[in-house]
mmCIF file of C-alpha atoms in Angstrom:
data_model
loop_
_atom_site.group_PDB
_atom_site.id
_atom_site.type_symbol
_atom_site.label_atom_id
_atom_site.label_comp_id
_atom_site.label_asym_id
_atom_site.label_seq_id
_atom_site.Cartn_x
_atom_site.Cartn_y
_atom_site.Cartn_z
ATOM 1 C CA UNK A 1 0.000 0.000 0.000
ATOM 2 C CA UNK A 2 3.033 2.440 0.514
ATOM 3 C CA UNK A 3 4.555 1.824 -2.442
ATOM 4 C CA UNK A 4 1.435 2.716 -4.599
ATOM 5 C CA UNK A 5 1.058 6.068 -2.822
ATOM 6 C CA UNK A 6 4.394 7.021 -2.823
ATOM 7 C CA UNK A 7 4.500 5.554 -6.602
ATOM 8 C CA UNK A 8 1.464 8.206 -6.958
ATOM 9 C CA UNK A 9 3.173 10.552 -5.663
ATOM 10 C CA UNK A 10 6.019 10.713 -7.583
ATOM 11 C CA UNK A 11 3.700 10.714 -10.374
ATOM 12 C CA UNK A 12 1.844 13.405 -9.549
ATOM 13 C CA UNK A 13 5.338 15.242 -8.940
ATOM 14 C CA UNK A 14 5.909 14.016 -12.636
ATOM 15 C CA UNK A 15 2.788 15.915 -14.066
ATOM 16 C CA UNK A 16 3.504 19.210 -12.165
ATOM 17 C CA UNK A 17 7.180 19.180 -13.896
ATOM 18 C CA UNK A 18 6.003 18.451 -16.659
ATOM 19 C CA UNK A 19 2.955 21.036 -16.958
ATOM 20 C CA UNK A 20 5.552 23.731 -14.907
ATOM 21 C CA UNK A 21 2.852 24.146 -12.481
ATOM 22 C CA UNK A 22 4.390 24.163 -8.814
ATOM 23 C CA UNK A 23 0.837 24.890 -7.017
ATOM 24 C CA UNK A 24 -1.413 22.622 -4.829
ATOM 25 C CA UNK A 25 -4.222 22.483 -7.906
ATOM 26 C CA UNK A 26 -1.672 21.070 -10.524
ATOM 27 C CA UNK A 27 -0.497 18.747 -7.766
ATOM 28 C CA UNK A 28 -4.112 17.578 -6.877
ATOM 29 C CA UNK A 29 -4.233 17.092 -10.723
ATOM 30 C CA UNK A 30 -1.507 14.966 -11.142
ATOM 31 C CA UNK A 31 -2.525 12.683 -8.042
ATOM 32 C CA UNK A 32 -5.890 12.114 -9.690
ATOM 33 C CA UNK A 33 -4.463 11.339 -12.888
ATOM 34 C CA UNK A 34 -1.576 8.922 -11.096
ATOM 35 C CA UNK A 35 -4.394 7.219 -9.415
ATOM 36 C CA UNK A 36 -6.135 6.694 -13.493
ATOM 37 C CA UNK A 37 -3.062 5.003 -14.321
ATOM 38 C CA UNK A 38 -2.320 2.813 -11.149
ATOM 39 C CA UNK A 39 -5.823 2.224 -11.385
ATOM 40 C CA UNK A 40 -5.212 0.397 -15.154
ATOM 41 C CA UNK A 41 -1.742 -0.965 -14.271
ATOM 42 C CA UNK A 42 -3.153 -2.721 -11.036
ATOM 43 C CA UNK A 43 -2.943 -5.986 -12.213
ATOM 44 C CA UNK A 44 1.287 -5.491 -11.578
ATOM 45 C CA UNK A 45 1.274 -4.976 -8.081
ATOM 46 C CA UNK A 46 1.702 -7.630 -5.645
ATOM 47 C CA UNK A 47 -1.087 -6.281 -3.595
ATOM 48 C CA UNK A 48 -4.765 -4.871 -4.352
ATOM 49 C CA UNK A 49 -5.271 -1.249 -5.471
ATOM 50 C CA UNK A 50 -4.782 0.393 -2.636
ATOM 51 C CA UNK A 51 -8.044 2.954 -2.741
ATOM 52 C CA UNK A 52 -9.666 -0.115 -1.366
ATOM 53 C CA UNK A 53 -7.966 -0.306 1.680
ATOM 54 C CA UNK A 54 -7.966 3.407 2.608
ATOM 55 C CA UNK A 55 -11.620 2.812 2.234
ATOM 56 C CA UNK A 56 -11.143 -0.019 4.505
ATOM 57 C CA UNK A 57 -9.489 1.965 6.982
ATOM 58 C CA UNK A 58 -12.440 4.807 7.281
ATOM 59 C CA UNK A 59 -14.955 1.963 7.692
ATOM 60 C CA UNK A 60 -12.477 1.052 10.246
ATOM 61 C CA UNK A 61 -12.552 4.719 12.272
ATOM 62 C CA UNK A 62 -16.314 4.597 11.586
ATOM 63 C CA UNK A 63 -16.869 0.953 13.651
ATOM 64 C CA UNK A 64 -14.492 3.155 16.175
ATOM 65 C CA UNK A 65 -16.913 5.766 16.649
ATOM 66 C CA UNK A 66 -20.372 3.778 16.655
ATOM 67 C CA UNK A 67 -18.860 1.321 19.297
ATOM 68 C CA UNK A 68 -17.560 4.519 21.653
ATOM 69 C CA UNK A 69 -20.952 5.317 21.676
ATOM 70 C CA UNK A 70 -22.701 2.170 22.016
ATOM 71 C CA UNK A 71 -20.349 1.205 24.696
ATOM 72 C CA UNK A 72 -21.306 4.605 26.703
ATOM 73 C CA UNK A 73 -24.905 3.589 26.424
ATOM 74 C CA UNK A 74 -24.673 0.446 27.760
ATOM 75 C CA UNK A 75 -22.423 1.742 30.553
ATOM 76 C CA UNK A 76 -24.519 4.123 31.602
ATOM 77 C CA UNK A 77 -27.425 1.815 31.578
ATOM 78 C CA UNK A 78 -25.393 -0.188 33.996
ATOM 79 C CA UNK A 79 -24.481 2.330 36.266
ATOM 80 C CA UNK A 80 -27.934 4.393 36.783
ATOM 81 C CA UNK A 81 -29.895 0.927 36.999
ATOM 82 C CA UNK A 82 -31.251 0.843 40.884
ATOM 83 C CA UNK A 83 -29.970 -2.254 41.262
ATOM 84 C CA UNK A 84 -26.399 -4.028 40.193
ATOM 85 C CA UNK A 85 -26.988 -7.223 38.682
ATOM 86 C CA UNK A 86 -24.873 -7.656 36.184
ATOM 87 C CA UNK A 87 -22.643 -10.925 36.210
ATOM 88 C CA UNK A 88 -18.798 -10.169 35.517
ATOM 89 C CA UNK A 89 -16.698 -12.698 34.199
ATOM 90 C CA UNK A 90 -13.275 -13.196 32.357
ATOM 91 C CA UNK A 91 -13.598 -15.157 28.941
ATOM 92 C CA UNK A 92 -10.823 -16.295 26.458
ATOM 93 C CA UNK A 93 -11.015 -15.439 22.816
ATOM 94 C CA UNK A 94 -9.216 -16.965 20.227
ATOM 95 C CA UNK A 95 -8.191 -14.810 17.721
ATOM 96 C CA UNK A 96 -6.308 -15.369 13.963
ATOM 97 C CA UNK A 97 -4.880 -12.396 13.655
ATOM 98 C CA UNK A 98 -1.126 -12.380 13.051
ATOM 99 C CA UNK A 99 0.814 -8.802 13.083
ATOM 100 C CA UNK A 100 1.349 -7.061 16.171
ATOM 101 C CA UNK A 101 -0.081 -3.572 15.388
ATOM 102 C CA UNK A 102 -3.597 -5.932 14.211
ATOM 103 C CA UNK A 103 -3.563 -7.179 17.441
ATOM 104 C CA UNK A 104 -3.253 -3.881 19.261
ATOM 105 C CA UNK A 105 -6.129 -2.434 17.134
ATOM 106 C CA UNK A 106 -8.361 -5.277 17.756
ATOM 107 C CA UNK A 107 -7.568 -4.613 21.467
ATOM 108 C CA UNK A 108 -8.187 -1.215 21.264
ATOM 109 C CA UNK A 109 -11.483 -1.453 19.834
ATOM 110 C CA UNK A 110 -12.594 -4.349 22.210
ATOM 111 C CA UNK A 111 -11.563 -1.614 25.116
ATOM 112 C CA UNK A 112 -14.225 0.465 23.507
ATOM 113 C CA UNK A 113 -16.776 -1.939 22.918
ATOM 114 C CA UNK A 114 -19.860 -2.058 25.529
ATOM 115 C CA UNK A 115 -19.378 -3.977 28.052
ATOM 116 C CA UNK A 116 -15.684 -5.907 26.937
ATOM 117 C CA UNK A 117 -11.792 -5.184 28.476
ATOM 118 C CA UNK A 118 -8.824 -6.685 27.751
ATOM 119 C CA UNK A 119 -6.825 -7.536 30.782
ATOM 120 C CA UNK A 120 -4.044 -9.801 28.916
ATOM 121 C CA UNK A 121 -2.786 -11.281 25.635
ATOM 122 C CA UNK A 122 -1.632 -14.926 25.947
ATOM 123 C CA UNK A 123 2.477 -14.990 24.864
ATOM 124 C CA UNK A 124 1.829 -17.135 21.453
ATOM 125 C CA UNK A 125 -0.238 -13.980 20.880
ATOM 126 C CA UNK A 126 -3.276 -16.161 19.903
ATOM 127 C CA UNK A 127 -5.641 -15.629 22.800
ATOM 128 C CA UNK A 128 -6.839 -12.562 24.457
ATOM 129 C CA UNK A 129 -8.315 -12.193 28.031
ATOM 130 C CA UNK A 130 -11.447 -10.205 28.204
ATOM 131 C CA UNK A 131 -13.069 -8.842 31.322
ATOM 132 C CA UNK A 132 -16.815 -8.889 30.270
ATOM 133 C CA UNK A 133 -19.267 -6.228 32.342
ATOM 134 C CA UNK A 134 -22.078 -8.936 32.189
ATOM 135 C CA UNK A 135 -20.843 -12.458 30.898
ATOM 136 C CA UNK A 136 -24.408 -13.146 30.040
ATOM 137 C CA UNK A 137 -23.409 -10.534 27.021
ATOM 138 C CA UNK A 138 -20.096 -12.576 26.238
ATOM 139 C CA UNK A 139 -21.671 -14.779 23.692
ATOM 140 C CA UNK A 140 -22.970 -11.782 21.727
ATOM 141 C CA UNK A 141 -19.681 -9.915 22.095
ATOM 142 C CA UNK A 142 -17.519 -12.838 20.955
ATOM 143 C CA UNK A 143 -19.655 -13.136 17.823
ATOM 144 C CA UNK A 144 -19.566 -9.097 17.497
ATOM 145 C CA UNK A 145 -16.187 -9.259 17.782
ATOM 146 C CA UNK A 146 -15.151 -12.160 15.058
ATOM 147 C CA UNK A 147 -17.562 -10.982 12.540
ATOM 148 C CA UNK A 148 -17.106 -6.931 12.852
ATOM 149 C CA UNK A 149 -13.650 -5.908 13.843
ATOM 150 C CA UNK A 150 -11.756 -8.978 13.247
ATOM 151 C CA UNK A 151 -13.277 -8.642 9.874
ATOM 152 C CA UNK A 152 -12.595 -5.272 9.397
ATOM 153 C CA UNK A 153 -9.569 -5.303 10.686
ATOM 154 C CA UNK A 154 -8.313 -8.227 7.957
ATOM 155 C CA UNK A 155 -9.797 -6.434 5.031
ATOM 156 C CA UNK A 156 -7.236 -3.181 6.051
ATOM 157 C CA UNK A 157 -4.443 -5.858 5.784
ATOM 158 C CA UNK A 158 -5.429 -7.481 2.397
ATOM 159 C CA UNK B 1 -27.053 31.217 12.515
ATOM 160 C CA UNK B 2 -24.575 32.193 15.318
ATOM 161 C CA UNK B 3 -27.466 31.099 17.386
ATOM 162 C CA UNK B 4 -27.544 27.901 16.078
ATOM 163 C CA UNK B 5 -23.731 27.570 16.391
ATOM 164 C CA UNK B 6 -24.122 28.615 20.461
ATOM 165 C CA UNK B 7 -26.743 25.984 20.725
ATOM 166 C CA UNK B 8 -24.644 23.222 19.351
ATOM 167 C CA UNK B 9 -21.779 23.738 21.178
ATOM 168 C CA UNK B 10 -23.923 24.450 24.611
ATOM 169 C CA UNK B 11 -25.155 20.773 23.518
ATOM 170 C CA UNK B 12 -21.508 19.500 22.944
ATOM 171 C CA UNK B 13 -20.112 20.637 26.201
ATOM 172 C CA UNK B 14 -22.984 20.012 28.588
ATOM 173 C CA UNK B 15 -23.035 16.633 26.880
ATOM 174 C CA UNK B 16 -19.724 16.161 27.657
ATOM 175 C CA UNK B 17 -19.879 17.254 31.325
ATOM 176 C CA UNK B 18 -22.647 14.993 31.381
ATOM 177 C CA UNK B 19 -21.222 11.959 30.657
ATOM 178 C CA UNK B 20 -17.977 12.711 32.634
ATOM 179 C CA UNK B 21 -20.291 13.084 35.545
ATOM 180 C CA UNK B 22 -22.207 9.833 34.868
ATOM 181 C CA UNK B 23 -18.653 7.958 34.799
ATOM 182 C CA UNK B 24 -17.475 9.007 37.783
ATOM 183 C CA UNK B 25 -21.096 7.571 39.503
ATOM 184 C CA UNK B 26 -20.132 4.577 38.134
ATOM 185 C CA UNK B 27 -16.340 4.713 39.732
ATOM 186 C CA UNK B 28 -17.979 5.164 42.851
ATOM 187 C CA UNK B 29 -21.025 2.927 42.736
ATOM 188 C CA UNK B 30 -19.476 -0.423 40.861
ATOM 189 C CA UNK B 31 -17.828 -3.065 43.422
ATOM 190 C CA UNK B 32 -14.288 -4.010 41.887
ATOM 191 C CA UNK B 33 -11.893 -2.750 40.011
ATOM 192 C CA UNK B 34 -12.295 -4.079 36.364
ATOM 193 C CA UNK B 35 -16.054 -2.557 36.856
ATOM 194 C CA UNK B 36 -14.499 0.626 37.739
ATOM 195 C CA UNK B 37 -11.899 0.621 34.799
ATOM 196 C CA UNK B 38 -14.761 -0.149 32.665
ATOM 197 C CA UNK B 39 -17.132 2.874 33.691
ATOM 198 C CA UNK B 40 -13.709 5.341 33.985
ATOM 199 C CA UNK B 41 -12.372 4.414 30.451
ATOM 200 C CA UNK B 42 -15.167 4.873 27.956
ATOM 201 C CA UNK B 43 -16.954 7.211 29.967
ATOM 202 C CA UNK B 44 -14.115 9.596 30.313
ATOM 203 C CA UNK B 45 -13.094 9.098 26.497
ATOM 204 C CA UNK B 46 -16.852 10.142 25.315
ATOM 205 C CA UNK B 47 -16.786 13.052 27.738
ATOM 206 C CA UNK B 48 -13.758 14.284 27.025
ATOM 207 C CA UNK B 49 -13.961 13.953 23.583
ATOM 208 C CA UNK B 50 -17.161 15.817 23.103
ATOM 209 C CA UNK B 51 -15.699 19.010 25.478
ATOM 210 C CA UNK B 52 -13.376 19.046 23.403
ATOM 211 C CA UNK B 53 -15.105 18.864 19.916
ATOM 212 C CA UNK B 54 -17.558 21.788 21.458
ATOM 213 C CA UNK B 55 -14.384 23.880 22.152
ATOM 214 C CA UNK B 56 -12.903 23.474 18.451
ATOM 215 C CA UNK B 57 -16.860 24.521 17.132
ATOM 216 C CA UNK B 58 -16.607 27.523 19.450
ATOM 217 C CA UNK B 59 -13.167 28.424 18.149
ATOM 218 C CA UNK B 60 -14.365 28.060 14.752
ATOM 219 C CA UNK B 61 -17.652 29.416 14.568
ATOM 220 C CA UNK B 62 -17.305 32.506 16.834
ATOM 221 C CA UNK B 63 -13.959 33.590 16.208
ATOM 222 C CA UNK B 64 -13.139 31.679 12.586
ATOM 223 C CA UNK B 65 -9.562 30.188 14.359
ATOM 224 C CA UNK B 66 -9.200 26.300 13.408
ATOM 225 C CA UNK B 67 -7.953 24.816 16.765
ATOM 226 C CA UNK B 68 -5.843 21.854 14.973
ATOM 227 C CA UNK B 69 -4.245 21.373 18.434
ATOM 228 C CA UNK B 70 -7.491 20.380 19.797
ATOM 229 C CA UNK B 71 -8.015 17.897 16.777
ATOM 230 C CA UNK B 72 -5.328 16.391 17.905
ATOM 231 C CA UNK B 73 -5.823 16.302 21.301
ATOM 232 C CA UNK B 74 -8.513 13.940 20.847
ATOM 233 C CA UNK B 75 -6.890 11.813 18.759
ATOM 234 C CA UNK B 76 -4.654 11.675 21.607
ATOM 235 C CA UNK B 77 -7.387 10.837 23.908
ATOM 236 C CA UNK B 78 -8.642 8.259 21.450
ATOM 237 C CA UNK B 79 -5.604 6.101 21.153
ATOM 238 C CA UNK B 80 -4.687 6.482 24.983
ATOM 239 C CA UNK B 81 -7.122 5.782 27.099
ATOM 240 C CA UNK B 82 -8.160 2.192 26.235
ATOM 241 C CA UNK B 83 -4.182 1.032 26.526
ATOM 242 C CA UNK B 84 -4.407 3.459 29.461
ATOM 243 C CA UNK B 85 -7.650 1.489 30.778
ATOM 244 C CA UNK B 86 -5.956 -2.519 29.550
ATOM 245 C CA UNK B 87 -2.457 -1.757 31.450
ATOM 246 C CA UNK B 88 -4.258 -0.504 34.404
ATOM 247 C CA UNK B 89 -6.686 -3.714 34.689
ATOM 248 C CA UNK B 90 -3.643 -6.559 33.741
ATOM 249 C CA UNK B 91 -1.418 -4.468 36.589
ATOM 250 C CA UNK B 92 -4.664 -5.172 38.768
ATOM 251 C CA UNK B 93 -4.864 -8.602 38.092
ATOM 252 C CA UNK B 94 -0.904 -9.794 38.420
ATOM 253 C CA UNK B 95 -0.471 -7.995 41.810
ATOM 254 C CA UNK B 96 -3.585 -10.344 42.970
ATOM 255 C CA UNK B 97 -6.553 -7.779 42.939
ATOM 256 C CA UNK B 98 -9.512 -10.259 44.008
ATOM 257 C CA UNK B 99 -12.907 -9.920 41.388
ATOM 258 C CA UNK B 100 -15.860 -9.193 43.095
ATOM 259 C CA UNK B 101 -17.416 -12.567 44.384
ATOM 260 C CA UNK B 102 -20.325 -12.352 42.171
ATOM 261 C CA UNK B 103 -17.724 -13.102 39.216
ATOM 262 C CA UNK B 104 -18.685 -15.943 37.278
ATOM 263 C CA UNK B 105 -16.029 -17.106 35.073
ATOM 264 C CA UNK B 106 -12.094 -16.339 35.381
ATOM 265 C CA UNK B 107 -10.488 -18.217 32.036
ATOM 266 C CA UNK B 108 -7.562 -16.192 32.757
ATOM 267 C CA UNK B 109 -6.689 -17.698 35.908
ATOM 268 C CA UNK B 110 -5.629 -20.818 34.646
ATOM 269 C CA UNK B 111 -3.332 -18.961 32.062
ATOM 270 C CA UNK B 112 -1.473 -16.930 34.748
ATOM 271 C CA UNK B 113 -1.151 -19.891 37.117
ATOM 272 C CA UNK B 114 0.360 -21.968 33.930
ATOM 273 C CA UNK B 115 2.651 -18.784 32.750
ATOM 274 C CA UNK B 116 3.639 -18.823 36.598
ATOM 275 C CA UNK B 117 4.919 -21.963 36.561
ATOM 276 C CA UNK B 118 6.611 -22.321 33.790
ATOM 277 C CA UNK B 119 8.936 -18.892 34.676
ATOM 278 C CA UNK B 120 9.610 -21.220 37.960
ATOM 279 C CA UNK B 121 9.983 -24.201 35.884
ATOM 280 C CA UNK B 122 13.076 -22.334 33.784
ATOM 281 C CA UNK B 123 14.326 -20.314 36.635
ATOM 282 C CA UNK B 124 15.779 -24.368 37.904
#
């Protein structure tokens, strides 16, 4: 992915030489016409065309900010009940990620979920420890989990 | 429309304030620490993050600056606080903070008592 935007970079450094046009509109320009041509010479990269996973990423940010709020609904709904009875609970989840920075984002966004914390990551880095709010929840979470972030979080990777 | 600007950033902040105040309730009214962490982290990050978002609209709107700092200051706030809220909890747990009894499931136990062991194990 760094290699096609610098790679479009260069290219749109290309067109403003070219056109003798040092300003920020023959730069924009050039970037939109780099990103024509990677878009028709994609087939030579070793990885996808990269617009897809900058699109990735902002779904990515988005998931961020709808959990943040979920999670402070469902904390304050614990908090101002009259009563406490919520069941806490540590769980394991499995997960397949593999590179360390995937790992800390999935963490991160568990942190934020409702309800979830992560209190540990196992030293294979293959399991993570989750302190769960209401454990009752867990089986929700877990399947929340796999089949948003982890998801998500693959597709920025691809 | 300056009206309409005041009134969303009156919303922003008092929002804000809001939910700070709700999160520390639930510091004080929750039984154990994880609980705690839990109410302290997001809370906090919402409230904090919306003060701040109605102080960059104020900055904007009333006096035309663009606050980047601010910008960034939540960003800040956004990446810290859950690693903030994680080291907190696992530093709870290792120096043998006990979960509240009504705690129904502890996978993590048998992890820690395993990793335990084996550091004895290759200390011999």
């Amino acid at each position: 992915m760094a290699l096609q935007i610098l790679l479009n970079v260069i290219l749109a450094l290309c067109w403003m030489f070219l056109n003798n046009d040092p300003t920020a509109v023959g730069f924009i320009t050039g970037y939109a016409m780099g990103l024509f041509s990677l878009f028709l010479l994609r087939r030579f990269f070793p990885r996808r065309f990269y617009v897809l996973n900058i699109w990735a990423i902002i779904m990515l940010l988005l998931i961020f900010i709808k959990e943040l709020l979920l999670a402070n609904l469902s904390v304050l709904k614990t908090i101002l009940a009259p009563k406490l009875k919520n069941k806490p609970g540590i769980f394991a989840f499995k997960t397949d990620l593999k590179a360390d920075w995937e790992i800390t984002t999935l963490a991160n966004l568990i942190t934020l979920t409702p309800g979830t914390l992560v209190i540990d990551i196992s030293d294979d880095r293959s399991i993570l420890y989750i302190h769960a709010v209401d454990i009752d929840d867990a089986e929700k979470a877990i399947y929340d989990i796999r089949h948003s972030f982890e998801e998500t979080i693959k597709e920025v990777s691809r | 429309m300056i009206e309409t600007a005041k009134i969303v950033i009156a919303v922003f902040i008092l929002l804000g304030s809001l939910i700070c105040l709700a999160a520390s309730f639930g510091t004080l009214r929750l039984p154990d620490v994880y609980s705690r962490i839990h109410a302290a982290s997001k809370g906090a990050t919402l409230g904090i993050i919306c003060v701040l978002l109605g102080v960059f609209f104020y900055f904007w709107f009333l006096h035309g600056i663009i606050a980047a700092k601010v910008l960034l200051g939540i960003v800040f706030v956004f990446l810290t606080s859950p690693v903030g809220a994680h080291l907190i909890a696992r530093a709870a747990y290792n120096t043998g903070v006990k979960m509240e009894e009504k705690s129904v499931q502890d996978d993590y136990e048998g992890y820690r008592n395993f990793v335990i062991k084996k550091k004895e194990d290759s200390y011999l």
